[in-house]
Amino acid sequence: MFIVGLTGGIGSGKSAAAARFRHHGVKVVDADQAARTVVEPGQPALTAIAEHFGKGVILPQGGLDRAALRKLVFDNPAERRWLEELTHPLIRKEIISSLKTSFETHSAPYAILESPLLLETNQSELVQRICVVDIPEEVQLARASTRDTSSIDQIRKIMDAQMPRVERCARADDILDNSGSLESLHAQVDALHQQYLQQAVPRQ
Ligand SMILES: CC(C)(COP(=O)(O)OP(=O)(O)OC[C@H]1O[C@@H](n2cnc3c(N)ncnc32)[C@H](O)[C@@H]1O)[C@@H](O)C(=O)NCCC(=O)NCCS
Ligand SMILES: Nc1ncnc2c1ncn2[C@@H]1O[C@H](COP(=O)(O)OP(=O)(O)OP(=O)(O)O)[C@@H](O)[C@H]1O
């Protein structure tokens, strides 16, 4: 299985890049989606979160109040680590299961694992190649806060919980520069897709 890890900080453009890979028929497994699945109502992790953080993080309908939990964990690194210790092993299992399904049901020669914490966790062991979506921090802050309901201050706290830009780029096999237009990002993805098709061909 040839799997490319697609990573980058919050608001860097991973989803935008992933959409372009999907346009080429590549299956994308999304770690943020896996993170949502493991805390759905009825899942043991949601019960554990409610017990630890209290009823204030549960919505009236029984689902997770993500905005409330986001505030709690990014204001308090110890609480964030508690949540990660609970969820990251479950997220990893969910990712592995989705990757297996995608190779069983999809004929594309490679798959993408899109994850904001690919390099911060052992998820990087699941991929053969690392592709980083890179933008300057001020652009990242502007794009993420325009899109999210989070304040600049909260986005900054989330960025502080992630790998520094220089370190992330140093770990990359390939870099997508998303400081320009979406058209420019698409052109770079199109070129990488051709490269990955070549790399995914099993050697004789
Ligand atoms: C705190 C939670 C409930 C906030 O949910 P919310 O819907 O507001 O955000 P969402 O999950 O869409 O994440 C948005 C972005 O925040 C960043 N982020 C999320 N969790 C983390 C974390 N533990 N460390 C650093 N950055 C993170 C990522 O860039 C992510 O793309 C949620 O992010 C969560 O459960 N995080 C812990 C699990 C995790 O680490 N997920 C990241 C994917 S492995
Ligand atoms: N090249 C671009 N030019 C202008 N806006 C962009 C560009 N690329 C992405 N955006 C916008 O920036 C925001 C963040 O992009 P995107 O959602 O793809 O990032 P992400 O890395 O997936 O973020 P997250 O980690 O929070 O899920 C979105 O509103 C998106 O439409």
Tab-separated table of C-alpha atoms and ligand atoms in Angstrom:
chain	number	residue	atom	x	y	z
A	1	MET	CA	0.000	0.000	0.000
A	2	PHE	CA	1.454	3.350	-1.017
A	3	ILE	CA	0.172	6.033	1.354
A	4	VAL	CA	1.090	9.693	1.273
A	5	GLY	CA	0.689	11.656	4.510
A	6	LEU	CA	-0.675	15.135	3.857
A	7	THR	CA	-0.058	17.469	6.761
A	8	GLY	CA	0.251	21.114	7.729
A	9	GLY	CA	-0.826	23.414	10.521
A	10	ILE	CA	-4.366	24.583	11.188
A	11	GLY	CA	-5.726	26.516	8.198
A	12	SER	CA	-2.708	25.761	5.986
A	13	GLY	CA	-4.851	24.341	3.169
A	14	LYS	CA	-4.818	20.559	3.746
A	15	SER	CA	-8.515	20.259	2.889
A	16	ALA	CA	-8.045	22.373	-0.230
A	17	ALA	CA	-5.122	20.184	-1.355
A	18	ALA	CA	-7.018	16.989	-0.434
A	19	ALA	CA	-9.990	18.105	-2.552
A	20	ARG	CA	-7.682	18.392	-5.551
A	21	PHE	CA	-6.220	14.902	-4.946
A	22	ARG	CA	-9.822	13.595	-4.741
A	23	HIS	CA	-10.533	15.307	-8.075
A	24	HIS	CA	-7.908	12.928	-9.529
A	25	GLY	CA	-9.739	9.921	-8.032
A	26	VAL	CA	-7.382	9.475	-5.083
A	27	LYS	CA	-9.000	8.237	-1.872
A	28	VAL	CA	-8.361	10.537	1.092
A	29	VAL	CA	-8.647	9.348	4.697
A	30	ASP	CA	-9.167	12.336	7.008
A	31	ALA	CA	-7.793	12.167	10.582
A	32	ASP	CA	-10.091	14.997	11.749
A	33	GLN	CA	-13.042	12.912	10.544
A	34	ALA	CA	-11.674	9.852	12.391
A	35	ALA	CA	-11.351	12.055	15.499
A	36	ARG	CA	-15.058	12.915	15.217
A	37	THR	CA	-16.099	9.284	14.708
A	38	VAL	CA	-14.434	8.062	17.913
A	39	VAL	CA	-16.382	10.535	20.075
A	40	GLU	CA	-19.823	10.024	18.528
A	41	PRO	CA	-22.718	9.445	20.942
A	42	GLY	CA	-22.580	5.870	22.234
A	43	GLN	CA	-18.785	5.646	21.955
A	44	PRO	CA	-16.926	4.887	25.229
A	45	ALA	CA	-14.585	7.854	24.617
A	46	LEU	CA	-17.503	10.288	24.828
A	47	THR	CA	-18.529	8.836	28.201
A	48	ALA	CA	-14.936	9.158	29.448
A	49	ILE	CA	-14.798	12.799	28.257
A	50	ALA	CA	-18.088	13.618	30.013
A	51	GLU	CA	-16.833	12.002	33.229
A	52	HIS	CA	-13.533	13.881	33.102
A	53	PHE	CA	-14.675	17.347	31.934
A	54	GLY	CA	-18.251	17.333	33.271
A	55	LYS	CA	-21.657	17.787	31.626
A	56	GLY	CA	-20.629	21.228	30.309
A	57	VAL	CA	-18.975	19.585	27.286
A	58	ILE	CA	-22.107	17.652	26.278
A	59	LEU	CA	-24.821	19.265	24.129
A	60	PRO	CA	-28.526	18.898	25.097
A	61	GLN	CA	-28.952	16.317	22.282
A	62	GLY	CA	-26.112	14.205	23.737
A	63	GLY	CA	-23.322	14.992	21.280
A	64	LEU	CA	-19.948	16.543	22.115
A	65	ASP	CA	-19.892	20.330	22.490
A	66	ARG	CA	-16.738	20.737	20.414
A	67	ALA	CA	-16.439	24.497	20.934
A	68	ALA	CA	-16.603	24.075	24.730
A	69	LEU	CA	-13.995	21.284	24.711
A	70	ARG	CA	-11.783	23.213	22.281
A	71	LYS	CA	-11.668	26.134	24.706
A	72	LEU	CA	-10.887	23.884	27.685
A	73	VAL	CA	-8.073	21.933	26.050
A	74	PHE	CA	-6.286	24.710	24.189
A	75	ASP	CA	-6.320	26.875	27.337
A	76	ASN	CA	-4.768	24.035	29.359
A	77	PRO	CA	-1.976	21.827	27.930
A	78	ALA	CA	-2.428	19.164	30.659
A	79	GLU	CA	-6.096	18.755	29.713
A	80	ARG	CA	-5.143	18.625	26.026
A	81	ARG	CA	-2.674	15.836	26.764
A	82	TRP	CA	-5.353	13.943	28.727
A	83	LEU	CA	-7.706	14.171	25.709
A	84	GLU	CA	-4.930	13.105	23.309
A	85	GLU	CA	-4.000	10.100	25.444
A	86	LEU	CA	-7.620	9.000	25.324
A	87	THR	CA	-8.355	9.691	21.665
A	88	HIS	CA	-5.115	9.247	19.699
A	89	PRO	CA	-4.934	5.423	19.969
A	90	LEU	CA	-8.620	5.248	18.923
A	91	ILE	CA	-8.060	7.696	16.057
A	92	ARG	CA	-5.100	5.620	14.841
A	93	LYS	CA	-7.247	2.442	14.811
A	94	GLU	CA	-10.024	4.236	12.931
A	95	ILE	CA	-7.495	5.560	10.372
A	96	ILE	CA	-6.005	2.093	9.795
A	97	SER	CA	-9.473	0.642	9.295
A	98	SER	CA	-10.413	3.405	6.793
A	99	LEU	CA	-7.132	2.971	4.893
A	100	LYS	CA	-7.755	-0.803	4.627
A	101	THR	CA	-11.284	-0.207	3.357
A	102	SER	CA	-10.075	2.340	0.838
A	103	PHE	CA	-7.548	-0.091	-0.664
A	104	GLU	CA	-10.152	-2.873	-0.753
A	105	THR	CA	-12.836	-0.761	-2.438
A	106	HIS	CA	-10.763	1.681	-4.489
A	107	SER	CA	-8.587	0.900	-7.479
A	108	ALA	CA	-6.388	4.021	-7.230
A	109	PRO	CA	-2.693	3.116	-6.886
A	110	TYR	CA	-2.177	5.230	-3.782
A	111	ALA	CA	-4.122	6.856	-0.949
A	112	ILE	CA	-3.727	10.022	1.078
A	113	LEU	CA	-3.816	10.292	4.859
A	114	GLU	CA	-4.745	13.905	5.646
A	115	SER	CA	-3.807	14.714	9.227
A	116	PRO	CA	-2.891	17.896	11.112
A	117	LEU	CA	-0.888	15.844	13.639
A	118	LEU	CA	0.805	13.365	11.310
A	119	LEU	CA	4.292	14.347	12.502
A	120	GLU	CA	3.332	14.972	16.139
A	121	THR	CA	1.962	11.415	16.520
A	122	ASN	CA	2.943	7.910	15.419
A	123	GLN	CA	0.568	8.305	12.454
A	124	SER	CA	3.690	9.098	10.410
A	125	GLU	CA	4.589	5.379	10.668
A	126	LEU	CA	1.548	4.639	8.494
A	127	VAL	CA	2.819	6.546	5.447
A	128	GLN	CA	5.579	6.096	2.891
A	129	ARG	CA	5.913	9.777	2.044
A	130	ILE	CA	5.286	13.084	3.775
A	131	CYS	CA	3.756	16.021	1.942
A	132	VAL	CA	3.550	19.308	3.861
A	133	VAL	CA	1.205	22.158	2.964
A	134	ASP	CA	3.158	25.253	3.912
A	135	ILE	CA	2.151	28.879	4.406
A	136	PRO	CA	3.643	31.762	6.396
A	137	GLU	CA	2.228	31.956	9.927
A	138	GLU	CA	0.516	35.316	9.414
A	139	VAL	CA	-1.399	33.951	6.384
A	140	GLN	CA	-2.267	30.830	8.406
A	141	LEU	CA	-3.634	32.965	11.238
A	142	ALA	CA	-5.671	35.120	8.864
A	143	ARG	CA	-7.159	32.198	6.889
A	144	ALA	CA	-7.919	30.043	9.931
A	145	SER	CA	-9.608	32.847	11.845
A	146	THR	CA	-11.649	33.964	8.807
A	147	ARG	CA	-12.964	30.424	8.386
A	148	ASP	CA	-13.467	29.389	12.017
A	149	THR	CA	-15.512	30.901	14.787
A	150	SER	CA	-12.293	30.911	16.846
A	151	SER	CA	-10.593	34.139	17.815
A	152	ILE	CA	-7.073	34.970	16.637
A	153	ASP	CA	-5.955	34.288	20.204
A	154	GLN	CA	-7.421	30.780	20.150
A	155	ILE	CA	-5.956	29.983	16.718
A	156	ARG	CA	-2.573	31.093	18.034
A	157	LYS	CA	-2.930	28.695	20.984
A	158	ILE	CA	-3.775	25.846	18.596
A	159	MET	CA	-0.740	26.729	16.446
A	160	ASP	CA	1.406	26.669	19.597
A	161	ALA	CA	0.202	23.102	20.272
A	162	GLN	CA	1.420	22.047	16.809
A	163	MET	CA	4.882	21.473	15.380
A	164	PRO	CA	6.749	24.679	14.434
A	165	ARG	CA	6.737	25.466	10.712
A	166	VAL	CA	10.505	25.070	10.233
A	167	GLU	CA	10.564	21.654	11.888
A	168	ARG	CA	7.556	20.446	9.878
A	169	CYS	CA	9.114	21.531	6.584
A	170	ALA	CA	12.393	19.840	7.542
A	171	ARG	CA	10.507	16.534	7.855
A	172	ALA	CA	8.799	16.899	4.442
A	173	ASP	CA	9.567	14.836	1.362
A	174	ASP	CA	7.412	17.204	-0.694
A	175	ILE	CA	6.181	20.729	0.022
A	176	LEU	CA	3.054	22.398	-1.364
A	177	ASP	CA	3.465	26.173	-1.124
A	178	ASN	CA	-0.054	27.488	-0.467
A	179	SER	CA	0.846	31.140	0.014
A	180	GLY	CA	-0.554	31.970	-3.425
A	181	SER	CA	-3.840	31.316	-5.216
A	182	LEU	CA	-5.908	28.124	-5.198
A	183	GLU	CA	-5.004	27.752	-8.895
A	184	SER	CA	-1.348	27.680	-7.939
A	185	LEU	CA	-2.042	25.051	-5.246
A	186	HIS	CA	-3.971	22.932	-7.759
A	187	ALA	CA	-1.122	23.059	-10.283
A	188	GLN	CA	1.324	21.863	-7.616
A	189	VAL	CA	-1.027	19.036	-6.552
A	190	ASP	CA	-1.463	17.993	-10.190
A	191	ALA	CA	2.316	17.674	-10.573
A	192	LEU	CA	2.696	15.740	-7.299
A	193	HIS	CA	-0.137	13.405	-8.324
A	194	GLN	CA	1.862	12.435	-11.434
A	195	GLN	CA	4.942	11.882	-9.251
A	196	TYR	CA	2.996	9.707	-6.771
A	197	LEU	CA	1.511	7.613	-9.599
A	198	GLN	CA	5.084	6.815	-10.660
A	199	GLN	CA	6.243	6.134	-7.075
A	200	ALA	CA	3.227	3.939	-6.309
A	201	VAL	CA	4.042	1.523	-9.146
A	202	PRO	CA	5.511	-1.568	-7.473
A	203	ARG	CA	9.124	-2.163	-8.455
A	204	GLN	CA	9.670	-5.312	-10.576
B	1	LIG	C1	-10.706	19.744	20.831
B	1	LIG	C2	-11.695	19.340	19.746
B	1	LIG	C3	-12.948	18.701	20.352
B	1	LIG	C4	-12.139	20.643	19.013
B	1	LIG	O1	-13.007	20.282	17.976
B	1	LIG	P1	-13.269	21.288	16.719
B	1	LIG	O2	-14.456	20.747	15.973
B	1	LIG	O3	-13.363	22.675	17.248
B	1	LIG	O4	-11.971	21.218	15.844
B	1	LIG	P2	-11.464	20.042	14.835
B	1	LIG	O5	-11.513	18.729	15.511
B	1	LIG	O6	-12.161	20.190	13.532
B	1	LIG	O7	-9.940	20.445	14.723
B	1	LIG	C5	-9.579	21.647	14.048
B	1	LIG	C6	-8.096	21.760	13.983
B	1	LIG	O8	-7.552	21.950	15.291
B	1	LIG	C7	-6.261	21.370	15.340
B	1	LIG	N1	-6.213	20.365	16.447
B	1	LIG	C8	-7.194	19.518	16.872
B	1	LIG	N2	-6.759	18.772	17.907
B	1	LIG	C9	-5.482	19.159	18.129
B	1	LIG	C10	-4.496	18.777	19.075
B	1	LIG	N3	-4.744	17.824	19.975
B	1	LIG	N4	-3.288	19.389	19.011
B	1	LIG	C11	-3.019	20.350	18.107
B	1	LIG	N5	-3.920	20.760	17.190
B	1	LIG	C12	-5.121	20.176	17.200
B	1	LIG	C13	-6.036	20.705	13.971
B	1	LIG	O9	-5.339	21.586	13.134
B	1	LIG	C14	-7.427	20.505	13.461
B	1	LIG	O10	-7.473	20.451	12.047
B	1	LIG	C15	-11.050	18.361	18.725
B	1	LIG	O11	-10.088	19.033	17.949
B	1	LIG	C16	-10.421	17.132	19.372
B	1	LIG	O12	-11.119	16.236	19.785
B	1	LIG	N6	-9.056	17.104	19.427
B	1	LIG	C17	-8.362	15.971	20.027
B	1	LIG	C18	-8.159	14.887	19.005
B	1	LIG	C19	-7.086	15.295	18.021
B	1	LIG	O13	-5.909	15.414	18.392
B	1	LIG	N7	-7.489	15.535	16.763
B	1	LIG	C20	-6.592	15.942	15.704
B	1	LIG	C21	-6.576	14.914	14.604
B	1	LIG	S1	-5.548	13.527	15.014
B	2	LIG	N1	-4.689	29.322	-1.784
B	2	LIG	C1	-5.697	29.811	-1.048
B	2	LIG	N2	-6.109	31.079	-1.222
B	2	LIG	C2	-7.110	31.609	-0.447
B	2	LIG	N3	-7.768	30.928	0.508
B	2	LIG	C3	-7.388	29.656	0.723
B	2	LIG	C4	-6.344	29.017	-0.040
B	2	LIG	N4	-6.200	27.737	0.400
B	2	LIG	C5	-7.112	27.576	1.385
B	2	LIG	N5	-7.829	28.719	1.574
B	2	LIG	C6	-8.879	28.953	2.598
B	2	LIG	O1	-8.226	28.946	3.858
B	2	LIG	C7	-9.018	28.270	4.833
B	2	LIG	C8	-8.210	27.082	5.376
B	2	LIG	O2	-8.022	26.114	4.339
B	2	LIG	P1	-8.293	24.553	4.602
B	2	LIG	O3	-9.611	24.354	5.272
B	2	LIG	O4	-8.060	23.831	3.326
B	2	LIG	O5	-7.116	24.290	5.654
B	2	LIG	P2	-6.833	23.010	6.548
B	2	LIG	O6	-5.364	22.872	6.603
B	2	LIG	O7	-7.632	21.847	6.053
B	2	LIG	O8	-7.367	23.489	7.971
B	2	LIG	P3	-7.700	22.634	9.316
B	2	LIG	O9	-6.421	22.067	9.836
B	2	LIG	O10	-8.208	23.668	10.233
B	2	LIG	O11	-8.725	21.629	8.954
B	2	LIG	C9	-10.321	27.856	4.131
B	2	LIG	O12	-11.294	28.830	4.365
B	2	LIG	C10	-9.917	27.831	2.649
B	2	LIG	O13	-11.009	28.088	1.802
